Coordinates of C-alpha atoms in Angstrom, one line a residue:
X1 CA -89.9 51.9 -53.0
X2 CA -87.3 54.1 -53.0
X3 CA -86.4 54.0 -49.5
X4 CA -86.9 50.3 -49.3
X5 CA -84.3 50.0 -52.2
X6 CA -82.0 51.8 -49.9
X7 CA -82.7 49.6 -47.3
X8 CA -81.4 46.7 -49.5
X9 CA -78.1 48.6 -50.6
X10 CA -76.8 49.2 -47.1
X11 CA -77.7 45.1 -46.2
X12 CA -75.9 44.4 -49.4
X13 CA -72.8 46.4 -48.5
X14 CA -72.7 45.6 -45.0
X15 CA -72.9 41.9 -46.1
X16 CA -69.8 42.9 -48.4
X17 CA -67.9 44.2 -45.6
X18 CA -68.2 41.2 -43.8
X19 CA -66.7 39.1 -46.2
X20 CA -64.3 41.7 -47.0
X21 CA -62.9 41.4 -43.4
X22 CA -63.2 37.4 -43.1
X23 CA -60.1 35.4 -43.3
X24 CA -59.0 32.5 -44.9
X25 CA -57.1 29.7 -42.8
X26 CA -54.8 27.6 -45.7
X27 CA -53.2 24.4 -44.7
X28 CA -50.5 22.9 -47.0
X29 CA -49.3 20.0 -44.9
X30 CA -51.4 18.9 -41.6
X31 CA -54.4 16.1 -41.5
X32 CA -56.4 17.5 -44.4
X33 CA -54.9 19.8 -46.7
X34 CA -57.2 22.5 -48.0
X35 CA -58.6 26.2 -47.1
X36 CA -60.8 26.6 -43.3
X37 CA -62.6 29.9 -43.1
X38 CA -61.8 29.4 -39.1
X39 CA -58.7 29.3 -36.9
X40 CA -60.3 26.1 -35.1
X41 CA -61.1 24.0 -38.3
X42 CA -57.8 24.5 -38.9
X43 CA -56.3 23.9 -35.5
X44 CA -58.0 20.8 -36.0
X45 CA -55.8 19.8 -38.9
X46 CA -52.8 20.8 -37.6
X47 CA -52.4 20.7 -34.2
X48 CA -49.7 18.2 -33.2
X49 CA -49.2 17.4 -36.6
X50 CA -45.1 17.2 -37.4
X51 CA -44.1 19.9 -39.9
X52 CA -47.0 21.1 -40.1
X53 CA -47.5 24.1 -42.8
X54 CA -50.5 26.7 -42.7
X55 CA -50.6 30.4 -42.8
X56 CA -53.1 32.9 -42.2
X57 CA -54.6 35.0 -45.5
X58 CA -57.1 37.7 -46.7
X59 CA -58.2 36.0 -49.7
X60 CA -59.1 33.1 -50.4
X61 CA -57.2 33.0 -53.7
X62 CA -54.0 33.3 -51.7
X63 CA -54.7 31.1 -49.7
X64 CA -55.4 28.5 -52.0
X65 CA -52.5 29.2 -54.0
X66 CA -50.2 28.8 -51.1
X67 CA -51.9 25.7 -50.7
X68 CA -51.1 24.7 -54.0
X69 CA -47.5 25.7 -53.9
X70 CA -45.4 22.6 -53.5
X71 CA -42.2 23.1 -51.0
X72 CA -38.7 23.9 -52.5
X73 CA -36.2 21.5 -53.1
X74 CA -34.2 23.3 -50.5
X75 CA -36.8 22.9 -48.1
X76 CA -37.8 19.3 -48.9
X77 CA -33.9 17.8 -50.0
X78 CA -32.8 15.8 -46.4
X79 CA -35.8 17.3 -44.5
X80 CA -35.9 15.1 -41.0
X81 CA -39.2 14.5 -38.9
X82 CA -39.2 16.1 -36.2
X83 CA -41.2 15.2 -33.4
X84 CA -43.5 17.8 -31.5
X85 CA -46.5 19.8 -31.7
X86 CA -45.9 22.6 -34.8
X87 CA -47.5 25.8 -35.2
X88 CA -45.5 29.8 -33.4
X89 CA -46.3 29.6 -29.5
X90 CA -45.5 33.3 -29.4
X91 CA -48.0 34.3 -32.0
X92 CA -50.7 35.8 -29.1
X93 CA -47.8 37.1 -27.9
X94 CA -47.3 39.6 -30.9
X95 CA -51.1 39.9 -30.9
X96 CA -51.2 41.6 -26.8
X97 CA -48.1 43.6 -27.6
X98 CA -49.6 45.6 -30.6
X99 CA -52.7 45.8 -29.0
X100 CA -51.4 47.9 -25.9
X101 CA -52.0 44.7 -23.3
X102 CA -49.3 42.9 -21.3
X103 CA -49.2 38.9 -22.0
X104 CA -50.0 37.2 -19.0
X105 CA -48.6 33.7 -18.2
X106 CA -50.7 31.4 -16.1
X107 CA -47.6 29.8 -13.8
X108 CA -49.6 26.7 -12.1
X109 CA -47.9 24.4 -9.6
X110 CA -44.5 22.5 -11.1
X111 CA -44.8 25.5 -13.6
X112 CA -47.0 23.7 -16.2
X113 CA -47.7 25.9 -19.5
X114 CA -50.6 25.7 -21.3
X115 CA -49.9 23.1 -24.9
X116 CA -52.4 25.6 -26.8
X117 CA -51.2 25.9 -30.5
X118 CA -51.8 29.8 -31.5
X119 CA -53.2 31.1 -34.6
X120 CA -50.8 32.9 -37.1
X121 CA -50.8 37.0 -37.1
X122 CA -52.0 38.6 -40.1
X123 CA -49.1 39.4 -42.7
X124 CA -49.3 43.0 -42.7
X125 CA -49.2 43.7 -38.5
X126 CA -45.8 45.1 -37.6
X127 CA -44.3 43.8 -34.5
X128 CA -41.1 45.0 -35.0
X129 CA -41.5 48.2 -32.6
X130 CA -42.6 45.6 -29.8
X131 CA -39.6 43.7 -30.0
X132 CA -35.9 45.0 -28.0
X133 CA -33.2 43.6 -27.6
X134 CA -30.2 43.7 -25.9
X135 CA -26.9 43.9 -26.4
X136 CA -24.4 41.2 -25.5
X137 CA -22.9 41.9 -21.9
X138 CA -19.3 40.6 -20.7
X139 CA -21.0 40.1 -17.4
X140 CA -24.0 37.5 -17.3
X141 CA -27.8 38.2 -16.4
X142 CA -29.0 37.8 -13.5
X143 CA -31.8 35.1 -13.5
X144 CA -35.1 35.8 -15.5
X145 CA -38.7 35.1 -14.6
X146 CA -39.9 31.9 -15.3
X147 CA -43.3 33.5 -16.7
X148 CA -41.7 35.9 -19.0
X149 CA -40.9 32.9 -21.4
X150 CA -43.4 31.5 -23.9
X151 CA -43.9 27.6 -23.6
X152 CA -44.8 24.3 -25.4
X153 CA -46.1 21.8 -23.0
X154 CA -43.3 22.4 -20.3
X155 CA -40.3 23.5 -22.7
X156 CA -39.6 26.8 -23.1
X157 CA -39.9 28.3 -26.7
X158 CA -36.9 29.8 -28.5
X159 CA -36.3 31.4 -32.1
X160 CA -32.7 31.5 -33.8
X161 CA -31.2 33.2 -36.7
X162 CA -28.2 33.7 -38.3
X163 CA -27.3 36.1 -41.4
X164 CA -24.2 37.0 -43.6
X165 CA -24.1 39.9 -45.8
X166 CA -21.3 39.2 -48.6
X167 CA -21.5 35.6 -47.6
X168 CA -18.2 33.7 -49.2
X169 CA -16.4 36.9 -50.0
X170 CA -13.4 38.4 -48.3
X171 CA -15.8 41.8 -46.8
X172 CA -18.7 39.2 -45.5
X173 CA -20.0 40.4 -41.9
X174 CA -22.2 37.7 -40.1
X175 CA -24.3 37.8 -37.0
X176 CA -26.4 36.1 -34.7
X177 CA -29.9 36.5 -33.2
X178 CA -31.7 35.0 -30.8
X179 CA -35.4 35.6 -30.1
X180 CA -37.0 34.6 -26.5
X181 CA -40.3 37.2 -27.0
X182 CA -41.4 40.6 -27.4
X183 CA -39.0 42.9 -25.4
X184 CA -37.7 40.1 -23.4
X185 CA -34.5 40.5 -21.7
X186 CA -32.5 37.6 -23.5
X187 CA -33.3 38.7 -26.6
X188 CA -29.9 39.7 -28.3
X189 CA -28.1 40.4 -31.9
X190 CA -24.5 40.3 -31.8
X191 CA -21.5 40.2 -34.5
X192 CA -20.1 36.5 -35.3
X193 CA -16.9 36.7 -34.1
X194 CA -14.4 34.6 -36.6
X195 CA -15.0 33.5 -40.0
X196 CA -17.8 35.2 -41.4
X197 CA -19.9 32.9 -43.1
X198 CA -24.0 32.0 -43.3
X199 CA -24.0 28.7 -42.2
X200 CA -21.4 29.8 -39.1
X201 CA -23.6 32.2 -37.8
X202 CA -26.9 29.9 -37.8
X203 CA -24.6 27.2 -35.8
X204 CA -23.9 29.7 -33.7
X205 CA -27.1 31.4 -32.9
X206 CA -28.2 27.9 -31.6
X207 CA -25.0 27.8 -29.6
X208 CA -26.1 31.2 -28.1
X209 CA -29.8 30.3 -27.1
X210 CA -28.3 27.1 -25.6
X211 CA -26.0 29.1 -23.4
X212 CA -28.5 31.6 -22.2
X213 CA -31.0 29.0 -21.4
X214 CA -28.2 27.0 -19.4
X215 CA -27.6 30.2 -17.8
X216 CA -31.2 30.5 -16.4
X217 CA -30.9 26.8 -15.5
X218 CA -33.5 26.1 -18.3
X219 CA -33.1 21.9 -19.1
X220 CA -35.7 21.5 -21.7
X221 CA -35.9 23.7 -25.1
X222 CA -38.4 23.9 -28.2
X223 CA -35.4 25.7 -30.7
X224 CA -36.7 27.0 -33.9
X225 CA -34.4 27.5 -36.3
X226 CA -34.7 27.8 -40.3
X227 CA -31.8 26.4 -41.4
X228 CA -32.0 23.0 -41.4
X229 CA -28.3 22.4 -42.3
X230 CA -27.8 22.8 -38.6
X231 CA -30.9 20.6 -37.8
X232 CA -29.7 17.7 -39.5
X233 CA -26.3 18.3 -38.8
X234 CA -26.8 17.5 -35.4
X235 CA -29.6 15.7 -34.7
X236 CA -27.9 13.3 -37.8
X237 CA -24.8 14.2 -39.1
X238 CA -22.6 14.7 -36.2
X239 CA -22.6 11.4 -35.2
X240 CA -21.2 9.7 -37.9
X241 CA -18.8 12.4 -38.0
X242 CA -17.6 11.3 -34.9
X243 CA -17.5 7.8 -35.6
X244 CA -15.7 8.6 -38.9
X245 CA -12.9 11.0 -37.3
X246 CA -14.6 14.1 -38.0
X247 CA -14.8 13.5 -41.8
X248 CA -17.6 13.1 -44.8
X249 CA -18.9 9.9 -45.8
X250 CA -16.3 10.9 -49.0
X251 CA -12.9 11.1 -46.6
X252 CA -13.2 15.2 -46.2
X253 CA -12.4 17.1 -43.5
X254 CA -15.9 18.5 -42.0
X255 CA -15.7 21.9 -43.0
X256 CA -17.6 23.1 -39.5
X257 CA -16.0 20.8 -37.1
X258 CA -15.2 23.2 -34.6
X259 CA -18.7 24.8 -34.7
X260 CA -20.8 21.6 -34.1
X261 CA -18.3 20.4 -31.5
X262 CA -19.4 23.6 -29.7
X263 CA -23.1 23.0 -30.7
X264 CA -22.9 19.3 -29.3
X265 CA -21.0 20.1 -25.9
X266 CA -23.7 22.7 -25.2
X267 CA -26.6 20.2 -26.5
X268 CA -25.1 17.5 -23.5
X269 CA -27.7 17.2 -20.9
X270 CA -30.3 19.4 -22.4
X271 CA -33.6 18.3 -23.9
X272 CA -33.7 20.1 -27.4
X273 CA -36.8 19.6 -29.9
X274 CA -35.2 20.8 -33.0
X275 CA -37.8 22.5 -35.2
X276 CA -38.0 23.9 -38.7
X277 CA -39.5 27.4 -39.8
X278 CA -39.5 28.7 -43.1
X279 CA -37.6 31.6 -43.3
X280 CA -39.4 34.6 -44.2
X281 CA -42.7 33.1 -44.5
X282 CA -44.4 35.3 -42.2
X283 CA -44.2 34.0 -38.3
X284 CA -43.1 36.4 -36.3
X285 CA -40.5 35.1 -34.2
X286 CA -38.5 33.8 -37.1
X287 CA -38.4 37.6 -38.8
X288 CA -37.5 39.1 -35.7
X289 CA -34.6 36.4 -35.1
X290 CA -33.4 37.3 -38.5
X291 CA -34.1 41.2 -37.5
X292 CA -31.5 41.1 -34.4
X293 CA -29.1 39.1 -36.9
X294 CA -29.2 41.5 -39.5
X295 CA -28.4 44.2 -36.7
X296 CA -25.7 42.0 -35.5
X297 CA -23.9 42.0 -38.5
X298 CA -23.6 45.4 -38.2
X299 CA -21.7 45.7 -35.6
X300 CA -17.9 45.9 -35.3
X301 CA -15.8 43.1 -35.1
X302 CA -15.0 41.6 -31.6

């Protein structure tokens, strides 16, 4: 009797373990809203689904209460759609790196990437010692491997960041990152040269990604960005600007006009997919964007 009770303890706490180390999949925005104990019945909901919103969680009681949690005003106030499949392409990515295994990227004829959406890391994995960068060099790169960039159908995958320490006071320091992939040769986080403010830098980071995709003849780009004062500014914004002499629907001066100028010279013959991240919400190539900002700002002024 004894022994069989034993018998019974062990079953009950390996049965414990189990759903100790389960996860819970919580989707706040996709085809059906709710908490999926696996990545594909949540794939399922929001795969291809625009603005989609899910994240990966231990319990199931955070999970469900990021479910419940309605989006800021911030986040929701002049929100556009924007079109495209959602979800962090780089994710697996992250996953190989901290495991010890180099990515490999199928390259099939006419380079066609695989449209997979990946599932989210865990919160607490650390991918920071996985991801370099480098800094910016007067003299270009030469031209990168095709398969060391992550894709989205057949555009190549991008995250951008800006930051501003002090922003709006006379001792602000701003910079810029741009995230292509774990220890990827683009990646970089550099000072903002001239005025020092938040909503320069994240202009500007996009400026930057723009440029070094250009630069590797890259002509169509999945950008994801956080702020989406530079996402509607211009896919929206700019072009009534234009029309209006660079001024507000209320007769101002546009505050930026220089910046998106820049921004929409470099946009010219590309093919951009705007996308929205929330900022510090956990995917991986948004933190470490903001990472090589935050180290950018660092730096001395050009």
């Amino acid at each position: 009797m004894t022994r069989l009770l034993g018998v019974v303890h062990r079953v009950a706490l390996a049965f414990v373990g189990c759903r100790s180390l389960a996860m819970f999949y919580a989707v706040r925005r996709g085809r059906k809203a709710g908490v999926f104990l696996t990545w594909d019945e949540c794939r399922a909901q929001v795969d291809r689904f625009p603005a989609a919103r899910f994240k990966k969680f231990a319990t199931e009681e955070e999970a469900w209460a990021f479910v419940r949690r309605s989006e800021s005003p911030s986040d929701s106030e002049g929100r556009v759609t924007i079109a495209g499949p959602p979800g962090n392409p780089l994710e697996e990515d992250f996953r190989d790196c901290l495991s010890g295994q180099k990515t490999k990227h199928v390259e099939e004829p006419q380079v066609k990437a695989s449209k997979r959406l990946r599932e989210p890391l865990d919160e607490d994995e650390d991918a920071e010692a996985c991801a370099k960068h480098v800094r910016q060099s007067a003299e270009p790169l030469p031209p990168v491997s095709k398969d060391t960039f992550s894709y989205m159908g057949d555009s190549v995958v991008v995250y951008t960041d800006g930051c501003c320490s002090s922003n709006g006071r006379k001792r602000a320091r701003a910079g810029i990152g741009v995230y292509w992939g774990p220890g990827h040769p683009l990646n970089v986080g550099i000072r903002l040269p001239g005025r020092q403010t938040n909503q320069r830098a994240e202009i500007h980071a996009a400026c930057k990604a723009i440029e070094q995709a250009k630069a590797q003849d890259i002509t169509k780009l999945v950008l994801y960005t956080d702020s989406m004062f530079t996402i509607n500014g211009i896919t929206t914004w700019v072009k009534g600007w234009k029309q209006n002499g660079w001024r507000t629907s209320t007769g101002k001066e546009v505050t930026n006009k220089e910046d998106f100028a820049e921004l929409e010279r470099l946009a010219r013959g590309m093919d951009i997919q705007w996308m929205h991240v929330p900022g510090h919400s956990g995917f991986r190539g948004n933190e470490e964007a903001d990472r090589l900002a935050r180290e950018g700002a660092k730096q001395p002024a050009d």
